[in-house]
Coordinates of C-alpha atoms in Angstrom, one line a residue:
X650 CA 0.0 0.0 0.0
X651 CA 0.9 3.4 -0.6
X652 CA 3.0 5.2 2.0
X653 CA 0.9 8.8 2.7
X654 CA -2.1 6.2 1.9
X655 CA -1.5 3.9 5.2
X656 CA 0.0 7.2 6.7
X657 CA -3.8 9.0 6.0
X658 CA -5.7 6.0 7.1
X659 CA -3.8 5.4 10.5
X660 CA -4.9 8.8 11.0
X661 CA -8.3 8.5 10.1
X662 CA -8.9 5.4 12.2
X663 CA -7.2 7.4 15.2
X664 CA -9.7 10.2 15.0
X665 CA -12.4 8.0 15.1
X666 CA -11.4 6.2 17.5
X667 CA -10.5 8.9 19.8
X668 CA -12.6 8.5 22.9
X669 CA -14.5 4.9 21.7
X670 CA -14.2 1.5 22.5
X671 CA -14.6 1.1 18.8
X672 CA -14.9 2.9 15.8
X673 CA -18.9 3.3 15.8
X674 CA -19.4 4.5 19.9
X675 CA -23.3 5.0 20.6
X676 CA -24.2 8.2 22.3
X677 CA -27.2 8.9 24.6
X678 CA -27.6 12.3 25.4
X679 CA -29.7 13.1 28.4
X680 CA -31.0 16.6 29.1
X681 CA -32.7 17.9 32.5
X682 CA -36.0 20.9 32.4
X683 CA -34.7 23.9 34.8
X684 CA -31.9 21.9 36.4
X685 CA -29.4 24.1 37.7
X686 CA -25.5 23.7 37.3
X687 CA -25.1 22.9 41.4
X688 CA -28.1 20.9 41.9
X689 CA -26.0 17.4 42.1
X690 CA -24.8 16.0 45.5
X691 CA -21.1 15.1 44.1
X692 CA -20.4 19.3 43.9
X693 CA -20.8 19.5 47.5
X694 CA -22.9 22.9 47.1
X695 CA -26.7 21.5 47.8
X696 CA -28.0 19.0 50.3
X697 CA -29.6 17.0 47.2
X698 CA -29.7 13.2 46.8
X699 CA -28.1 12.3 43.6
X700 CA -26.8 8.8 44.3
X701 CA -26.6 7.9 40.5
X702 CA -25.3 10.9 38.7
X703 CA -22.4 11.6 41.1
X704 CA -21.7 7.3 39.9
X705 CA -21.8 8.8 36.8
X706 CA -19.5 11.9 37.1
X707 CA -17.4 9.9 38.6
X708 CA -16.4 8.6 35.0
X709 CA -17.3 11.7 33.3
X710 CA -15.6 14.4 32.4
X711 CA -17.5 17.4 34.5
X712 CA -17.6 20.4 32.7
X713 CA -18.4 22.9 36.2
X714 CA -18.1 26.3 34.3
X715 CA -20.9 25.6 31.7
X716 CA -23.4 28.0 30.6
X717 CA -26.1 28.9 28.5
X718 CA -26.2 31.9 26.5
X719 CA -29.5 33.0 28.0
X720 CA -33.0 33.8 26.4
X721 CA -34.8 35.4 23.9
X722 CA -38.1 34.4 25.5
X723 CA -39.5 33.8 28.4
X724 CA -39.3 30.2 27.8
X725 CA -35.9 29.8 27.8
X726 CA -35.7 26.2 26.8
X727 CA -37.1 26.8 23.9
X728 CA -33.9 28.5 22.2
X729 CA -31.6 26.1 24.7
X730 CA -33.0 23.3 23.1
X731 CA -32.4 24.4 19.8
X732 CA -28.9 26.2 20.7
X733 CA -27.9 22.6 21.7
X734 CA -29.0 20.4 18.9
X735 CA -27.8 23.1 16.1
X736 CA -25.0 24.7 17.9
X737 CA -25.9 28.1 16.9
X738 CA -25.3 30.9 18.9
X739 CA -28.5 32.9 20.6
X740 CA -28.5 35.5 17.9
X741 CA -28.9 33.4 14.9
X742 CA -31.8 31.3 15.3
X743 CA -34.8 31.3 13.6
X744 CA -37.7 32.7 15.7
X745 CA -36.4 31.8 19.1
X746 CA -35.7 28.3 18.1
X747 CA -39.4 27.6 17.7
X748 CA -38.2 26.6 14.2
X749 CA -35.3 25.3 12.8
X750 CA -34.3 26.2 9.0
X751 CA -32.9 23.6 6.7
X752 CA -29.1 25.6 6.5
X753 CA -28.8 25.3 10.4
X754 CA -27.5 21.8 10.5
X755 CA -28.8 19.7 13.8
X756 CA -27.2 16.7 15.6
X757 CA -29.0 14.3 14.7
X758 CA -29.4 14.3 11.0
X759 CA -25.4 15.0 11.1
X760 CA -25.0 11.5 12.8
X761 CA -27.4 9.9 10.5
X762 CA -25.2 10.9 7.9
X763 CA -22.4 8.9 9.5
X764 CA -24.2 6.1 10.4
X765 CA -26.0 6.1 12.9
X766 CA -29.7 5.7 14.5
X767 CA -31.4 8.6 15.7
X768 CA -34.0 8.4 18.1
X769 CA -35.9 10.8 20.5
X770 CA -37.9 10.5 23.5
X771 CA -39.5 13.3 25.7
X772 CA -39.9 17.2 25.0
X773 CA -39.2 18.3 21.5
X774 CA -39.6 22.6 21.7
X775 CA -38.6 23.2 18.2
X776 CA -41.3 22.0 15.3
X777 CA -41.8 19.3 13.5
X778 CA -39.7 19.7 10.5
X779 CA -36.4 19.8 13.2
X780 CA -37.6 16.9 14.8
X781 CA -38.1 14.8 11.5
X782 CA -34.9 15.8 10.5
X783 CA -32.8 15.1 13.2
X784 CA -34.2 12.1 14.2
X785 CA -36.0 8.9 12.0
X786 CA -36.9 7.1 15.1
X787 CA -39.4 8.2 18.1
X788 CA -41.5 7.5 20.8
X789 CA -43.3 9.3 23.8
X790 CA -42.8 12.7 22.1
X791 CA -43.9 16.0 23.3
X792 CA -44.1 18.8 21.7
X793 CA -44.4 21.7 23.4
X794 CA -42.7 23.8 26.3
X795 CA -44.3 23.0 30.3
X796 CA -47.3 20.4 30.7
X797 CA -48.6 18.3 33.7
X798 CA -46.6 15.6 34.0
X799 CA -49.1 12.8 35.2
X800 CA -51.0 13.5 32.2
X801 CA -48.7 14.4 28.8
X802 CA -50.2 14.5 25.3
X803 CA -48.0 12.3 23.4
X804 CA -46.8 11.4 19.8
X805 CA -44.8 8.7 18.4
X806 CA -42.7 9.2 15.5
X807 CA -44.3 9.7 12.1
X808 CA -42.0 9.4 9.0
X809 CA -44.1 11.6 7.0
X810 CA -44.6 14.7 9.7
X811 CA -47.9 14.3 10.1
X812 CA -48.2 15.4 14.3
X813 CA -51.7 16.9 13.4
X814 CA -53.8 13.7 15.3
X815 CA -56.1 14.8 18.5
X816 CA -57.0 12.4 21.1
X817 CA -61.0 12.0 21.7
X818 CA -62.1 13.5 24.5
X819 CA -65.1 13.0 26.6
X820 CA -65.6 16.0 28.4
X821 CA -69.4 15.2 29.6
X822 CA -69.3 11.9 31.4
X823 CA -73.2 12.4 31.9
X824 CA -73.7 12.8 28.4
X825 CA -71.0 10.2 26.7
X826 CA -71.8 12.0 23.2
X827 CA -70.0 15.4 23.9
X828 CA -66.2 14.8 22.9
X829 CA -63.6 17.5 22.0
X830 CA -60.6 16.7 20.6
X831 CA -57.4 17.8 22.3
X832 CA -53.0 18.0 21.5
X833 CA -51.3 13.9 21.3
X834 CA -52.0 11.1 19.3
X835 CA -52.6 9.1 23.2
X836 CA -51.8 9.8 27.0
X837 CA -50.7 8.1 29.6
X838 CA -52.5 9.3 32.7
X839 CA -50.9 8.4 36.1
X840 CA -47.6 7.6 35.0
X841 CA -44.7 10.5 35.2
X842 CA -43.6 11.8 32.2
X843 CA -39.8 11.2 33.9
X844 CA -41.1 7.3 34.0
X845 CA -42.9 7.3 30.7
X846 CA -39.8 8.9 28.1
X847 CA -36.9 6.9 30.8
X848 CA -39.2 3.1 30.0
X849 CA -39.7 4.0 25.7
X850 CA -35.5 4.7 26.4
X851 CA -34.5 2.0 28.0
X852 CA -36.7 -0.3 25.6
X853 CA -35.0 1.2 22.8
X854 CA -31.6 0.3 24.3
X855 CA -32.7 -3.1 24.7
X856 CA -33.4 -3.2 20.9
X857 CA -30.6 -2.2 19.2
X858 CA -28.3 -5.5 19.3
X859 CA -30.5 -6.6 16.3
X860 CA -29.9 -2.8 14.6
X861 CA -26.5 -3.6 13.5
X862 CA -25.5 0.2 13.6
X863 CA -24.8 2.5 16.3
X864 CA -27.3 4.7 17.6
X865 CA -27.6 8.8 18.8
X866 CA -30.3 8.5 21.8
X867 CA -31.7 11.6 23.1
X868 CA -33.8 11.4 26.7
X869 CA -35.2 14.9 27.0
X870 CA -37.1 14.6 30.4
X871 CA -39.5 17.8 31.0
X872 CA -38.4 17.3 34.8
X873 CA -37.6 19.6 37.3
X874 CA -39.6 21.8 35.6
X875 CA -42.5 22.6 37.1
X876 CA -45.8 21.9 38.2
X877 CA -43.7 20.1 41.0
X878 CA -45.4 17.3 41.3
X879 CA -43.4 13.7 41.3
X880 CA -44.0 9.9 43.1
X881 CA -44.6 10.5 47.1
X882 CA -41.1 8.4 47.5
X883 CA -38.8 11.6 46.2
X884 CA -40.7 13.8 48.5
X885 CA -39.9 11.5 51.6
X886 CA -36.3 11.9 50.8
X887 CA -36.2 14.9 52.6
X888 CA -37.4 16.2 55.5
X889 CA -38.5 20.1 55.5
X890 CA -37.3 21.2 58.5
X891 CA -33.4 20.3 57.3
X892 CA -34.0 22.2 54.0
X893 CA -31.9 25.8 54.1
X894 CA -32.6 28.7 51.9
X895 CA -29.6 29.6 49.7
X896 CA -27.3 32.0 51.0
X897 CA -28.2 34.5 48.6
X898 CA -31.9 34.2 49.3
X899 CA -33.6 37.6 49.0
X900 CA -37.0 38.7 49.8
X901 CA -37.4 40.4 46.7
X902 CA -34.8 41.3 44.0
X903 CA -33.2 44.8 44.6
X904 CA -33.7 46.5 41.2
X905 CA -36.2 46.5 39.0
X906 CA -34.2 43.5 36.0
X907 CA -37.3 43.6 33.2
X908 CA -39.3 40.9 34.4
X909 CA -39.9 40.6 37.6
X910 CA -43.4 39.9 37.0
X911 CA -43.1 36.9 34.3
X912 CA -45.0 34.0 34.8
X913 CA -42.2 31.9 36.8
X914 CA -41.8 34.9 39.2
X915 CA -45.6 34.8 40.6
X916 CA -45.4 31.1 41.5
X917 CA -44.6 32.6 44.9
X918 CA -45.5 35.5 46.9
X919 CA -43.8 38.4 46.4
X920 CA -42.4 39.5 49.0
X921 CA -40.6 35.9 49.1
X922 CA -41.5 34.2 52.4
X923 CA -39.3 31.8 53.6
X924 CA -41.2 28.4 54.4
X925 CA -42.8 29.0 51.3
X926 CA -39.8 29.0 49.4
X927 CA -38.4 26.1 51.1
X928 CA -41.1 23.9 50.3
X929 CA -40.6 25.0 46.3
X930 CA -37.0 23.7 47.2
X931 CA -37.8 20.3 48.9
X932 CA -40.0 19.7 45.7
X933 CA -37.4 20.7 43.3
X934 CA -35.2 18.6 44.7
X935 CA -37.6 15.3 44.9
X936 CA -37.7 16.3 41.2
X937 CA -34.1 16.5 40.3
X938 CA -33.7 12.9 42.3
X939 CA -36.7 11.5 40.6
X940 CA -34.7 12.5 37.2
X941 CA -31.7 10.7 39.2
X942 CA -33.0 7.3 39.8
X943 CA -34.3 7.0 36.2
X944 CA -30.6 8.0 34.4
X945 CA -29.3 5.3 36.6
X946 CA -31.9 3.0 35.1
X947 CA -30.7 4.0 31.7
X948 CA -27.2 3.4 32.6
X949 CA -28.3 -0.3 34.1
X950 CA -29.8 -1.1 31.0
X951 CA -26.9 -0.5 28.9
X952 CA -25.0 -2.4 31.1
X953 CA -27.5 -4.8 31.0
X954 CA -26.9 -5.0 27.0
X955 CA -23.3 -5.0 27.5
X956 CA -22.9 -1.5 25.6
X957 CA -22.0 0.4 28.6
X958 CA -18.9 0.7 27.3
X959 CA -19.2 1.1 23.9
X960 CA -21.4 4.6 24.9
X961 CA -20.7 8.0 25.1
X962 CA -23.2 9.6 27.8
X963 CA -23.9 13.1 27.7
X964 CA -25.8 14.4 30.9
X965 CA -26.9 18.3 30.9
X966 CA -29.8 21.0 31.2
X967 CA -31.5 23.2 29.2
X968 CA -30.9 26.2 32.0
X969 CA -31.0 26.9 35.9
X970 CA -33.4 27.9 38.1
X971 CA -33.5 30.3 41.2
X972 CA -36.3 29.1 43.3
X973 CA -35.9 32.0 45.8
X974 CA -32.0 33.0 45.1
X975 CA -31.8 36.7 44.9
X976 CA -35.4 37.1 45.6
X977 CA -36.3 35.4 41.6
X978 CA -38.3 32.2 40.9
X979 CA -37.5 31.8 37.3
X980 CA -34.6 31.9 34.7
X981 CA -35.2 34.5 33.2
X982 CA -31.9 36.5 34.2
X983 CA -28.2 36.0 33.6
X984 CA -27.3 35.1 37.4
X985 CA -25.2 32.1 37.1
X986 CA -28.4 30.3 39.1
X987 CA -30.0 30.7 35.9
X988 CA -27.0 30.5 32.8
X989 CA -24.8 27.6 34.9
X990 CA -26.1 23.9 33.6
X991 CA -25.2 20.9 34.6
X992 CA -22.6 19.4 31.7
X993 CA -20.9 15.8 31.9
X994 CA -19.2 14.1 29.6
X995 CA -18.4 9.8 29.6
X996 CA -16.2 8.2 26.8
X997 CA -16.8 5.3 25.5
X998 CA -13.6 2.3 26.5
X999 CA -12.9 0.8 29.4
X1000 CA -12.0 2.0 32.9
X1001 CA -12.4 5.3 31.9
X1002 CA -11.7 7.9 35.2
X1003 CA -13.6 10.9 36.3
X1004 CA -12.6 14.5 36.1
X1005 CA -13.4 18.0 36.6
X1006 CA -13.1 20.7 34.1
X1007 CA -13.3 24.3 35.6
X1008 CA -12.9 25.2 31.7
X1009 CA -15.6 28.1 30.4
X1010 CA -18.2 26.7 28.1
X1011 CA -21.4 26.8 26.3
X1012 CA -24.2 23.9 25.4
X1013 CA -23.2 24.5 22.0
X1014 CA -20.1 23.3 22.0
X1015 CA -22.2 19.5 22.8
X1016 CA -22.1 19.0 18.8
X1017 CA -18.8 19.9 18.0
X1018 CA -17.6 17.8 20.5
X1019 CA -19.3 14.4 20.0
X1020 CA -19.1 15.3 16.0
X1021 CA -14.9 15.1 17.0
X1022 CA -15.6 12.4 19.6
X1023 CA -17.0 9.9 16.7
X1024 CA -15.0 10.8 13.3
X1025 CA -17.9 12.9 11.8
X1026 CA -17.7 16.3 9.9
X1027 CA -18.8 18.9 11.8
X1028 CA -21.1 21.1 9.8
X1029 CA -20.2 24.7 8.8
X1030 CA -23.4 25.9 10.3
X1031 CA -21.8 25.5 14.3
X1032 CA -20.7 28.1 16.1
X1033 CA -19.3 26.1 19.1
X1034 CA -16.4 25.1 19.5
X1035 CA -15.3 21.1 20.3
X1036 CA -14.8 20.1 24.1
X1037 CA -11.9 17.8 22.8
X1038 CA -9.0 19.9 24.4
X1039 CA -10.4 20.4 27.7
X1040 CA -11.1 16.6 28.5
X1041 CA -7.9 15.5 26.5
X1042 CA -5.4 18.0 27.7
X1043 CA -6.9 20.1 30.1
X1044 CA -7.2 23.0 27.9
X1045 CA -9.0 25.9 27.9
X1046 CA -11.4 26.7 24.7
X1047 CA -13.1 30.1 25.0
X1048 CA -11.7 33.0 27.1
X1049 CA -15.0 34.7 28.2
X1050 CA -18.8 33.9 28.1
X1051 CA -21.5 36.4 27.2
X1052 CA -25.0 36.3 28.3
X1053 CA -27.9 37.5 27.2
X1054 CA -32.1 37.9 28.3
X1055 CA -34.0 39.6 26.1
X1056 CA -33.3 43.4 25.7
X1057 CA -32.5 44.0 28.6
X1058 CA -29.8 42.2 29.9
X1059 CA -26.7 41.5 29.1
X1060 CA -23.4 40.0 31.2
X1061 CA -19.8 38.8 30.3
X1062 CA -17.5 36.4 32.1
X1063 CA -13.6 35.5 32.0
X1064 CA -14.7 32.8 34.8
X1065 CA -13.5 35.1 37.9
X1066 CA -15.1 38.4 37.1
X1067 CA -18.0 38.9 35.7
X1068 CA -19.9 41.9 34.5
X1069 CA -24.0 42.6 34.5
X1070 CA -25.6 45.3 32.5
X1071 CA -29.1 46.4 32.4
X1072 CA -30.9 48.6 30.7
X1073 CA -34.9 48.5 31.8
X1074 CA -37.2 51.7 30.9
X1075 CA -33.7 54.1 30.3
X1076 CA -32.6 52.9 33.7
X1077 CA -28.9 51.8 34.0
X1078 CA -28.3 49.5 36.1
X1079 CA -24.7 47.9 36.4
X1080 CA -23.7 44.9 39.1
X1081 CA -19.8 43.5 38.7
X1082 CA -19.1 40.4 40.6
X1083 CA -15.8 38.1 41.5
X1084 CA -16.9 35.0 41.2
X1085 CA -14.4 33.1 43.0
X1086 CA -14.6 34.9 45.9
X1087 CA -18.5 35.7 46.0
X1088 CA -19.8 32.1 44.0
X1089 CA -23.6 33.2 45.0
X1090 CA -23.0 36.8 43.5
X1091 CA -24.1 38.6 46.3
X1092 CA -21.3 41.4 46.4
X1093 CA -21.8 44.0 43.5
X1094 CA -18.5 45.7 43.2
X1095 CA -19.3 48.0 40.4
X1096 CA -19.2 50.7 42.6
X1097 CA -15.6 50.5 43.7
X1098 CA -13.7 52.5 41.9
X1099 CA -10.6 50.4 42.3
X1100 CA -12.4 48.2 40.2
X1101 CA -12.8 51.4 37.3
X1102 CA -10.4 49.8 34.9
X1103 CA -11.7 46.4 34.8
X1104 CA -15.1 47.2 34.3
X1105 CA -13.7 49.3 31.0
X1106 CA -11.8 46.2 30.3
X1107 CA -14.9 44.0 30.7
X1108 CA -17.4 46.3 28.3
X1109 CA -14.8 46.2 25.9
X1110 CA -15.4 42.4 25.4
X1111 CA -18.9 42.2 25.7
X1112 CA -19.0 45.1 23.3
X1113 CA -16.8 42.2 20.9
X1114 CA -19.0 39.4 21.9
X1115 CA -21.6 41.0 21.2
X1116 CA -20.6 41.6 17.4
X1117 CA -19.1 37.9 17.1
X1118 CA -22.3 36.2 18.6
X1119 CA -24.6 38.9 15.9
X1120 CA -26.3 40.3 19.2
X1121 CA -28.5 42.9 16.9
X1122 CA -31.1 43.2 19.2
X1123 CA -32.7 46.7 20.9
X1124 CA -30.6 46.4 24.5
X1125 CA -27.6 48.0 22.7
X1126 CA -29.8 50.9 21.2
X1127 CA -28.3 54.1 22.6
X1128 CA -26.4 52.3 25.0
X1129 CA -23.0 53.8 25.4
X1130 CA -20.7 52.5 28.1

């Protein structure tokens, strides 16, 4: 054989084989509803019972400095969602992410292309088309943002887009002959929509010996979000009275941020009182260990099916949550409570050892990675940037993040400082924070004047992110720093 030939194809076989037990690794990617970055037991930050994902980080790589870019809606899933399966940046979706045009390649359809099996279970916030097209295998879908999870409209996968089926409905149960017709092909009532998309995954898993081809498996649980309701066993996991209110709880936030009155923010009283917002915490963390005890039934059944090992697992959420931290509910705000997600990482191959990466990050850079991870062309269309260096060598990959919430605010980050900027009604309002001293933000040193030259310093670059991530929007009318 040709010298450069074997030379090229040693290579070849090297990058696909990078982080797999074999050339064709399967990947199941599992993504959490409103699950903070520090709501797993493992990080040492919450009193939450998380038994099988710190098993899990313990042979993942643990990305602790990842972030969302934030929100152009109120429902900030919607454009996480679509952020992570395209890995566009904020600015350049297509209405929110609500839609997904043909140019912005997704994750799914680029692993098709190389093979694979795509299939998706759970929430889908992001139309039909993207969900045909990035995956040609489904069950349990929903489409749609927040629902009640004992009683989910569903859809399975239909080749030929056709979601438009509506259940029968018998609304009079005195007169059997008055039905409506309401969202989902069927629904399971009484069963958690955490138990119904974790049993249509793990059965999936139990298929695909006979497949013959590796496959791209995507769990997207609609769980912690709320309503908070979950199986009476999570709830007895904790006991009220040893719950403690963060130590940046607030009564109510201490400048008006531009949405203050959102739909997440009246789930409580306002003023905050405390008991009240302890019990939204005991429930949000029943959720998050509901979600905890079904991934570690995922994990059993690959190891049941001997393709443990053979799987790359990506664990993460769509965004935070402050459930009473600086006197907010919701996410809708670039406090890390709120742009910190949870992000691990596990190769495929054997004995393969945990680590933590303190390295910044975005859910974007999910596709670049696993696209690097598995051998396949990552598509012009991605703005993130591959994971590879940080869990290889340790290396860094982006220098700041910028965040963004709607038009009016906007935040940058190097990791230790970060910078806040709003701009609500013509009111300026600027907060700068050192996160490794003050990790709960509670310390605004903007007004320091010590601090004079890095604040310059810190506008400067989110003046350039801004431009890089095509941030076009109305926060940056008139605004002169």
């Amino acid at each position: 054989m040709n010298k450069k030939l074997t030379l090229l194809s040693t290579a070849m076989l090297s990058a696909t084989s990078l982080f797999a037990a074999d050339k064709n690794p399967n990947i199941i990617l599992i993504l959490a509803d409103d699950m903070r970055g520090t709501a797993m037991d493992f990080l040492g930050v919450e009193d939450i019972h998380t038994p099988n994902l710190d098993k899990l980080a313990a042979e993942s790589t643990v990305f602790t400095n990842a972030h969302i870019m934030g929100g152009t809606s109120g429902a900030v899933s919607m454009p996480s969602r679509a952020m992570l399966m395209t890995g566009k940046y904020l600015y350049t979706l297509e209405k929110q992410g609500a839609t997904v045009p043909e140019d912005h390649k997704l994750i799914g359809e680029t692993l098709q292309q190389s093979g694979y099996n795509s299939f998706h279970t759970g929430k889908w916030h992001n139309g039909y088309q993207a969900m045909n097209r990035c995956f040609n295998d489904g069950k349990g879908i929903y489409f749609g943002g927040m629902w009640d999870h004992w009683n989910v409209p569903l859809y399975d996968y239909n080749a030929n887009c056709d979601y438009s089926n509506k259940r029968p409905v018998v609304k009079d149960w005195a007169k059997s002959n008055v039905i409506t017709y309401e969202k989902g092909e069927y629904m399971l009532s009484g069963k958690h929509s955490v138990d119904i998309f974790t049993e249509d995954a793990v059965e999936y898993i139990e298929k695909q010996k006979e497949a013959g081809k590796p496959f791209f498996l995507s769990v997207a649980y609609m769980s912690p979000h709320d309503p908070r309701t979950m199986p009476d066993e999570y709830m007895r996991q904790y006991d009220f009275d040893k719950i403690q209110l963060p130590p940046n709880y607030m009564d109510k936030h201490p400048f008006d941020n531009g949405e203050l009155v959102i739909r997440d923010e009246v789930l409580a009283a306002i003023p905050r009182v405390p008991d009240e917002i302890k019990k939204h915490i005991m429930e949000y963390y029943a959720m998050v260990t509901h979600v905890d005890r079904r991934v570690g039934d995922i994990v059993k059944a690959l190891k049941e099916t001997g393709e443990y090992e053979n799987t790359i697992i990506v664990f993460a959420g769509d965004n935070g949550l402050a459930v009473g931290q600086h006197g907010l509910m919701g996410k809708q705000n670039v406090y890390e409570h709120s742009v910190r997600v949870p992000l691990m990482i596990k190769q495929a191959g054997k004995d393969v050892k945990g680590q933590r990466s303190d390295k910044l990050c975005y859910l974007i850079d999910v596709f670049p990675t696993l696209c690097e991870m598995v051998g396949a062309n990552i598509p012009s269309s991605v703005d993130g940037v591959s994971l590879v260096p940080a869990i290889k060598e340790d290396k860094p990959v982006r220098d700041y993040l910028y965040y963004s919430y709607m038009d009016n605010q906007r935040a940058v980050s190097d990791g230790e400082w970060k910078l806040c900027e709003y701009n609500v009604k013509g009111v300026r309002t600027t907060q700068l924070f050192n996160l490794k001293a003050d990790p709960w933000e509670m310390n605004n040193l903007a007004g320091e004047k010590k601090h004079a030259k890095l604040i310059k310093k810190l506008r400067n670059q989110m003046t350039l992110e801004q431009e890089k991530t095509r941030d076009n929007s109305s926060f940056w009318n008139g605004f002169v720093f």
